[in-house]
Coordinates of C-alpha atoms in Angstrom, one line a residue:
X348 CA -0.1 -0.1 -0.2
X349 CA 1.5 3.5 -0.8
X350 CA 2.2 5.9 1.7
X351 CA 0.4 9.4 1.9
X352 CA 3.6 11.1 0.3
X353 CA 3.5 8.7 -2.4
X354 CA 0.0 9.1 -3.2
X355 CA 0.5 13.0 -3.1
X356 CA 3.7 12.8 -5.5
X357 CA 2.1 10.2 -7.8
X358 CA -0.5 12.7 -8.5
X359 CA 1.9 15.8 -8.9
X360 CA 4.0 13.3 -11.4
X361 CA 1.0 12.2 -13.3
X362 CA -0.1 16.0 -13.6
X363 CA 3.4 16.9 -14.9
X364 CA 3.4 13.9 -17.2
X365 CA 0.0 15.0 -19.1
X366 CA 1.6 18.4 -19.6
X367 CA 5.1 16.4 -21.0
X368 CA 3.0 13.9 -22.8
X369 CA 5.8 11.3 -21.5
X370 CA 6.0 8.6 -18.3
X371 CA 9.0 9.2 -16.0
X372 CA 9.7 9.7 -12.4
X373 CA 12.2 12.0 -12.9
X374 CA 10.0 14.9 -11.6
X375 CA 8.9 12.8 -8.3
X376 CA 13.0 12.4 -7.7
X377 CA 13.7 15.6 -8.3
X378 CA 11.1 17.3 -5.8
X379 CA 12.6 14.8 -3.2
X380 CA 16.0 15.8 -3.8
X381 CA 15.3 19.7 -3.9
X382 CA 13.0 19.4 -0.9
X383 CA 16.2 17.7 1.2
X384 CA 18.6 21.0 0.6
X385 CA 18.9 21.6 4.2
X386 CA 21.4 24.7 3.3
X387 CA 17.9 26.2 1.6
X388 CA 15.4 25.7 4.2
X389 CA 16.2 26.9 7.6
X390 CA 13.4 26.0 9.8
X391 CA 12.0 22.7 11.2
X392 CA 8.6 22.8 9.5
X393 CA 10.2 23.4 5.9
X394 CA 12.5 20.7 6.6
X395 CA 9.4 18.2 7.4
X396 CA 7.3 20.0 4.4
X397 CA 6.2 17.0 3.0
X398 CA 5.1 15.2 6.2
X399 CA 3.2 18.3 7.6
X400 CA 1.2 18.9 4.3
X401 CA -0.1 15.4 4.5
X402 CA -1.4 15.8 8.0
X403 CA -2.6 19.5 7.4
X404 CA -4.5 18.0 4.2
X405 CA -5.7 15.1 6.3
X406 CA -6.8 17.3 8.9
X407 CA -8.7 19.7 6.5
X408 CA -6.3 22.4 7.8
X409 CA -5.9 23.9 4.4
X410 CA -5.4 27.7 5.4
X411 CA -1.9 26.7 7.4
X412 CA -1.1 24.6 4.3
X413 CA -1.2 27.5 2.4
X414 CA 0.9 29.8 4.7
X415 CA 3.3 26.8 5.3
X416 CA 3.8 26.9 1.2
X417 CA 4.1 30.4 1.3
X418 CA 7.1 30.0 3.7
X419 CA 9.0 27.5 1.7
X420 CA 8.4 29.2 -1.8
X421 CA 9.9 32.2 0.1
X422 CA 13.0 30.1 0.8
X423 CA 13.0 28.9 -2.6
X424 CA 13.2 32.5 -4.0
X425 CA 15.6 34.3 -2.1
X426 CA 18.2 31.2 -2.5
X427 CA 20.8 31.4 -5.0
X428 CA 20.3 27.6 -6.7
X429 CA 23.3 28.3 -9.3
X430 CA 23.7 25.2 -11.1
X431 CA 21.0 23.6 -9.3
X432 CA 18.3 25.8 -10.7
X433 CA 16.3 23.4 -11.9
X434 CA 15.6 22.3 -8.5
X435 CA 14.1 25.7 -7.9
X436 CA 11.9 25.2 -11.1
X437 CA 11.0 21.5 -9.6
X438 CA 9.9 23.3 -6.1
X439 CA 7.8 26.0 -8.0
X440 CA 6.1 23.4 -10.0
X441 CA 5.6 21.1 -7.1
X442 CA 4.1 24.3 -4.9
X443 CA 2.1 25.5 -7.8
X444 CA 0.2 22.0 -7.9
X445 CA 0.0 21.8 -4.2
X446 CA -1.9 25.6 -4.5
X447 CA -4.3 24.4 -7.2
X448 CA -5.1 20.9 -5.3
X449 CA -6.0 22.6 -2.2
X450 CA -7.9 25.8 -3.8
X451 CA -9.9 23.5 -6.5
X452 CA -13.4 21.9 -6.0
X453 CA -13.2 20.0 -9.1
X454 CA -14.0 16.2 -8.5
X455 CA -10.4 15.1 -9.4
X456 CA -8.7 17.0 -7.2
X457 CA -11.4 16.5 -4.0
X458 CA -10.6 12.5 -5.1
X459 CA -6.5 13.3 -4.7
X460 CA -7.0 14.9 -1.3
X461 CA -9.4 11.9 -0.2
X462 CA -6.9 9.4 -1.1
X463 CA -4.1 11.4 1.0
X464 CA -6.4 11.5 4.0
X465 CA -7.0 7.8 3.6
X466 CA -3.4 6.7 3.1
X467 CA -1.9 9.0 6.1
X468 CA -1.8 6.2 9.2
X469 CA -1.1 8.8 11.6
X470 CA -2.9 12.2 10.6
X471 CA -2.6 14.0 14.1
X472 CA 0.2 16.5 14.6
X473 CA 2.4 15.3 17.5
X474 CA 3.4 18.3 20.1
X475 CA 6.4 18.7 18.3
X476 CA 5.1 19.1 15.0
X477 CA 2.5 21.9 16.1
X478 CA 5.5 23.5 17.6
X479 CA 7.3 23.5 14.5
X480 CA 4.3 25.4 12.6
X481 CA 4.0 27.9 15.3
X482 CA 7.8 28.8 15.2
X483 CA 7.5 28.9 11.6
X484 CA 4.2 31.3 11.5
X485 CA 5.5 33.5 14.6
X486 CA 7.5 35.9 12.7
X487 CA 6.7 35.6 9.0
X488 CA 3.9 35.6 6.5
X489 CA 4.2 35.1 2.8
X490 CA 1.6 36.5 0.5
X491 CA 2.4 34.5 -3.1
X492 CA 2.1 36.2 -6.4
X493 CA -1.1 34.6 -7.3
X494 CA -2.5 35.2 -3.5
X495 CA -1.7 38.8 -4.3
X496 CA -3.1 39.0 -7.7
X497 CA -6.9 37.8 -6.3
X498 CA -6.7 40.3 -3.6
X499 CA -5.7 43.0 -5.4
X500 CA -8.2 41.8 -8.4
X501 CA -11.1 41.8 -5.8
X502 CA -10.3 45.2 -4.8
X503 CA -10.0 46.6 -8.1
X504 CA -13.3 45.1 -8.9
X505 CA -15.3 46.9 -6.1
X506 CA -13.5 50.4 -7.3
X507 CA -16.9 52.0 -8.6
X508 CA -16.3 55.6 -9.8
X509 CA -20.0 56.5 -9.7
X510 CA -19.8 60.4 -9.0
X511 CA -19.2 63.7 -10.4
X512 CA -19.6 65.3 -14.0
X513 CA -18.2 62.5 -15.8
X514 CA -18.6 58.9 -17.5
X515 CA -19.0 56.7 -14.5
X516 CA -17.2 53.3 -14.1
X517 CA -19.7 51.4 -12.2
X518 CA -17.2 48.2 -12.0
X519 CA -19.8 46.0 -10.3
X520 CA -22.4 46.6 -12.6
X521 CA -20.4 46.1 -15.7
X522 CA -19.2 42.9 -14.4
X523 CA -22.9 41.5 -14.5
X524 CA -23.2 42.9 -18.0
X525 CA -20.4 40.9 -19.3
X526 CA -21.8 37.9 -17.4
X527 CA -25.0 38.2 -19.1
X528 CA -23.2 38.4 -22.5
X529 CA -21.1 35.4 -21.6
X530 CA -18.3 37.1 -21.6
X531 CA -17.3 36.6 -17.9
X532 CA -13.6 36.0 -19.1
X533 CA -12.9 38.8 -20.8
X534 CA -13.7 40.8 -18.0
X535 CA -11.7 38.8 -15.3
X536 CA -8.5 39.2 -18.2
X537 CA -8.9 42.8 -17.9
X538 CA -9.0 43.0 -14.3
X539 CA -5.5 40.7 -14.1
X540 CA -3.7 43.0 -16.6
X541 CA -5.1 46.1 -14.3
X542 CA -3.5 44.1 -11.2
X543 CA -0.2 43.0 -13.0
X544 CA 0.5 46.4 -13.8
X545 CA 0.7 47.8 -10.4
X546 CA 4.1 49.1 -9.2
X547 CA 5.8 48.3 -5.8
X548 CA 8.5 50.4 -5.1
X549 CA 12.1 48.6 -2.8
X550 CA 15.3 49.9 -2.1
X551 CA 18.0 48.1 -4.0
X552 CA 21.7 46.9 -3.1
X553 CA 22.5 50.4 -4.0
X554 CA 20.0 51.9 -1.6
X555 CA 18.5 53.5 -4.8
X556 CA 14.6 53.3 -4.8
X557 CA 13.4 51.5 -7.5
X558 CA 10.0 49.8 -8.8
X559 CA 8.7 46.5 -10.4
X560 CA 5.5 45.9 -11.6
X561 CA 3.9 42.7 -10.8
X562 CA 3.4 41.4 -14.6
X563 CA 7.4 41.6 -14.8
X564 CA 8.1 38.3 -12.5
X565 CA 6.6 36.4 -10.1
X566 CA 6.4 38.9 -6.9
X567 CA 5.9 37.9 -3.3
X568 CA 5.2 40.5 -0.4
X569 CA 6.8 39.1 2.8
X570 CA 5.8 40.5 6.4
X571 CA 8.5 40.1 9.1
X572 CA 7.3 41.2 12.8
X573 CA 9.1 44.1 14.1
X574 CA 10.9 43.4 17.1
X575 CA 9.2 44.8 20.6
X576 CA 6.5 46.1 18.4
X577 CA 2.7 46.3 18.8
X578 CA 1.8 43.9 15.9
X579 CA 3.4 45.7 13.2
X580 CA 5.4 44.1 10.4
X581 CA 8.2 45.5 8.1
X582 CA 7.3 44.7 4.6
X583 CA 9.6 43.2 1.9
X584 CA 9.6 42.5 -2.0
X585 CA 11.0 39.1 -2.6
X586 CA 11.7 39.0 -6.7
X587 CA 11.9 35.6 -8.2
X588 CA 14.1 36.3 -11.3
X589 CA 17.2 37.6 -9.3
X590 CA 16.6 35.7 -6.3
X591 CA 16.5 39.0 -3.9
X592 CA 14.5 40.4 -1.3
X593 CA 14.4 43.9 -0.6
X594 CA 12.5 46.4 2.0
X595 CA 9.5 47.6 0.2
X596 CA 8.6 51.6 0.4
X597 CA 6.1 53.5 0.3
X598 CA 5.1 56.9 -1.0
X599 CA 4.0 59.2 1.5
X600 CA 2.4 62.0 -1.3
X601 CA 4.4 64.7 0.2
X602 CA 7.0 65.4 -2.7
X603 CA 8.6 62.6 -3.7
X604 CA 9.5 61.3 0.0
X605 CA 9.2 57.6 0.2
X606 CA 9.7 55.7 3.6
X607 CA 9.5 51.9 4.8
X608 CA 6.5 50.1 4.5
X609 CA 5.4 49.4 7.8
X610 CA 1.9 47.5 8.4
X611 CA -0.2 45.6 10.8
X612 CA -2.1 43.7 8.1
X613 CA -2.0 43.3 4.3
X614 CA -5.4 45.5 4.2
X615 CA -3.5 48.4 5.3
X616 CA -1.6 48.5 1.7
X617 CA -3.7 50.4 -0.8
X618 CA -3.6 50.7 -4.5
X619 CA -2.8 54.1 -5.5
X620 CA -4.1 55.7 -8.6
X621 CA -0.8 58.1 -9.7
X622 CA -3.1 59.5 -12.2
X623 CA -6.8 60.0 -10.6
X624 CA -9.0 57.3 -12.4
X625 CA -11.8 60.6 -12.4
X626 CA -9.5 62.7 -14.3
X627 CA -8.9 59.9 -17.1
X628 CA -12.6 59.2 -17.3
X629 CA -13.3 62.8 -17.7
X630 CA -10.7 63.0 -20.4
X631 CA -11.6 60.5 -22.4
X632 CA -15.1 61.1 -22.2
X633 CA -14.7 64.7 -23.2
X634 CA -12.8 63.3 -26.4
X635 CA -15.8 60.7 -27.3
X636 CA -13.4 58.2 -27.0
X637 CA -15.6 55.9 -24.9
X638 CA -19.0 55.6 -26.1
X639 CA -19.8 52.3 -25.3
X640 CA -18.7 53.1 -21.5
X641 CA -20.9 56.1 -21.8
X642 CA -24.0 53.7 -22.5
X643 CA -23.2 51.8 -19.5
X644 CA -22.8 55.0 -17.6
X645 CA -26.0 56.6 -18.5
X646 CA -28.0 53.2 -18.0
X647 CA -26.3 52.9 -14.7
X648 CA -27.2 56.8 -13.9
X649 CA -30.8 56.1 -14.7
X650 CA -31.0 53.0 -13.1
X651 CA -30.2 54.4 -9.8
X652 CA -33.0 57.4 -10.4
X653 CA -35.9 54.5 -10.5
X654 CA -36.8 53.6 -7.0
X655 CA -40.4 52.7 -7.9
X656 CA -39.2 48.8 -8.5
X657 CA -37.2 46.3 -6.4
X658 CA -33.4 46.7 -6.8
X659 CA -32.8 43.7 -8.9
X660 CA -35.9 44.4 -11.1
X661 CA -34.6 47.4 -12.1
X662 CA -30.9 46.1 -12.4
X663 CA -32.4 43.1 -14.6
X664 CA -34.6 45.7 -17.1
X665 CA -31.2 48.0 -17.5
X666 CA -29.0 45.0 -18.2
X667 CA -31.4 43.7 -20.8
X668 CA -31.6 46.7 -22.7
X669 CA -27.8 47.1 -22.4
X670 CA -27.0 43.6 -23.8
X671 CA -29.0 44.7 -27.3
X672 CA -27.0 47.9 -27.3
X673 CA -23.4 48.0 -26.2
X674 CA -20.8 46.3 -28.5
X675 CA -18.9 44.3 -25.6
X676 CA -15.5 44.1 -27.8
X677 CA -15.9 47.5 -28.2
X678 CA -16.2 48.5 -24.5
X679 CA -13.3 45.9 -23.6
X680 CA -11.0 48.3 -25.9
X681 CA -12.6 51.2 -24.0
X682 CA -11.7 49.5 -20.5
X683 CA -8.2 49.0 -22.1
X684 CA -7.8 52.3 -22.8
X685 CA -9.0 53.2 -19.1
X686 CA -6.1 51.0 -18.1
X687 CA -3.4 52.1 -20.3
X688 CA -3.8 56.0 -19.2
X689 CA -3.2 55.1 -15.5
X690 CA -0.6 53.9 -13.5
X691 CA -1.2 51.9 -10.0
X692 CA 1.2 51.6 -7.0
X693 CA 1.3 49.8 -3.5
X694 CA 1.2 52.6 -0.9
X695 CA 0.2 52.4 2.7
X696 CA -3.3 53.2 3.5
X697 CA -2.2 55.9 6.2
X698 CA -0.6 57.9 3.4
X699 CA -3.3 57.4 0.6
X700 CA -5.8 58.7 3.1
X701 CA -4.5 62.0 3.4
X702 CA -2.3 62.3 0.0
X703 CA -1.8 65.8 -1.4
X704 CA -2.1 66.5 -4.9
X705 CA 1.7 66.7 -5.1
X706 CA 2.0 63.7 -7.1
X707 CA -1.8 64.3 -9.3
X708 CA 0.8 66.2 -12.2
X709 CA -1.1 68.3 -14.8
X710 CA 1.8 67.0 -17.4
X711 CA 5.6 65.7 -16.6
X712 CA 8.0 67.5 -19.0
X713 CA 11.6 66.3 -19.4
X714 CA 14.3 69.6 -19.9
X715 CA 16.1 69.3 -23.0
X716 CA 20.1 68.3 -22.3
X717 CA 19.4 68.3 -18.7
X718 CA 18.4 64.6 -18.3
X719 CA 15.8 66.5 -15.8
X720 CA 12.2 65.7 -15.3
X721 CA 9.7 68.6 -14.0
X722 CA 6.0 67.5 -12.6
X723 CA 3.8 70.5 -13.2
X724 CA 1.2 71.0 -10.4
X725 CA -0.8 73.8 -12.1
X726 CA -1.0 77.7 -11.7
X727 CA -1.7 79.9 -8.5
X728 CA -2.3 83.7 -8.2
X729 CA 0.3 85.4 -6.5
X730 CA -0.5 89.5 -6.0
X731 CA -2.7 89.0 -9.0
X732 CA 0.1 87.5 -11.1
X733 CA -0.2 83.8 -12.6
X734 CA 2.8 81.4 -11.2
X735 CA 3.5 78.4 -12.1
X736 CA 4.0 75.0 -9.7
X737 CA 6.3 72.3 -10.2
X738 CA 8.8 69.5 -8.5
X739 CA 11.6 68.5 -9.6
X740 CA 11.2 64.2 -9.9
X741 CA 15.1 63.9 -9.5
X742 CA 15.2 65.2 -6.1
X743 CA 14.7 62.4 -3.4
X744 CA 12.6 64.6 -1.1
X745 CA 11.3 67.1 -4.3
X746 CA 10.0 70.3 -2.7
X747 CA 7.2 72.4 -4.5
X748 CA 8.8 75.2 -5.8
X749 CA 7.0 78.3 -8.1
X750 CA 7.9 80.0 -11.5
X751 CA 6.4 82.9 -13.2
X752 CA 7.0 81.4 -16.3
X753 CA 5.7 78.0 -17.5
X754 CA 8.4 75.4 -17.4
X755 CA 9.1 74.5 -21.1
X756 CA 10.1 71.1 -22.3
X757 CA 9.3 67.8 -23.8
X758 CA 6.1 66.2 -22.2
X759 CA 6.7 62.6 -21.4
X760 CA 4.2 59.7 -20.2
X761 CA 4.6 58.2 -17.0
X762 CA 7.1 55.4 -17.5
X763 CA 8.5 52.7 -15.1
X764 CA 11.5 55.3 -14.8
X765 CA 9.3 58.1 -14.0
X766 CA 7.6 55.8 -11.6
X767 CA 10.6 55.1 -9.6
X768 CA 11.0 59.1 -9.4
X769 CA 7.4 59.7 -8.1

């Protein structure tokens, strides 16, 4: 009779063979070898990963299993594998398989978990094993790339823009329109591209502030408990492509000032729109570039103003009318216009909530011959004379300056280079 570990590894092997159209035990053996690298995995929980995973699955403790996978994947991410890089790949493939196994409601996945539980002869965790888990989870929490994508997509999905004199963006309502049209995947793909485009700032080995987008590589956020703190964590950014982990930084909204990111929970990290999305909606709407979204906006406004029926009746009727008039493919193109016009980044909620307009630049210009970038903030009156407000983006803590003449230069878009400055 096979052991529970053998059942799990056989299931992984079968999943890999299906993709590779071959039957071999190379994946199986490589996972065992990779997980046995003591120099990679420091905690007892990681060193006994397979045994603990089996018991956690058998006891339906899937949340803890996911947390343990995060701890192990962080160790895999930051270790420099050198000539053993293939072991890193095997570890990541295996933990990818585990994540899908734990999160799926498919009958085939449930069957595998049931077989694992049946084959686990001693499912109860010993006091020592419980201690291993407690120690591993005590000071570090790892949020894996896909966990972050799920969280960020959910947040963005709820960010309705339904106020002001502009074309509205009622995302919850739009999602229902896509579902009605049988195009839910298209809307989900748009949300994912939005989430993957988010920047996060960090300080590199040269003490320079850089940024990375989630679409560039597998990016983890690592929460490490501060010593002698009241439940606060230092946030780090783990980069899979370079096997590096750096301190995450948050903009403060004051000039270009950024400080280390310290939070109590992941809910303390907000998604900041560098360019206000309301401004994007107004600009595109004024130019007539989002006609299908305008139809959606008008329909939503009309629905909100009709209290004479039950809400669901009004919504169903409204969506029926839209379904016959809106071109979903063109609406997707318009949503992509909104996505590519904006820039998103992670920012501690405390700063996001009191953010000034210091980074909501009217435009950014490059001064010819100097390699200097200026962010124009707008105009102000001083003694009945118009003055122009701007910041030098290259400065670490840019102060707001004033000029009697509008600074001249070449207007540029917000690129990754610019994002590192603001």
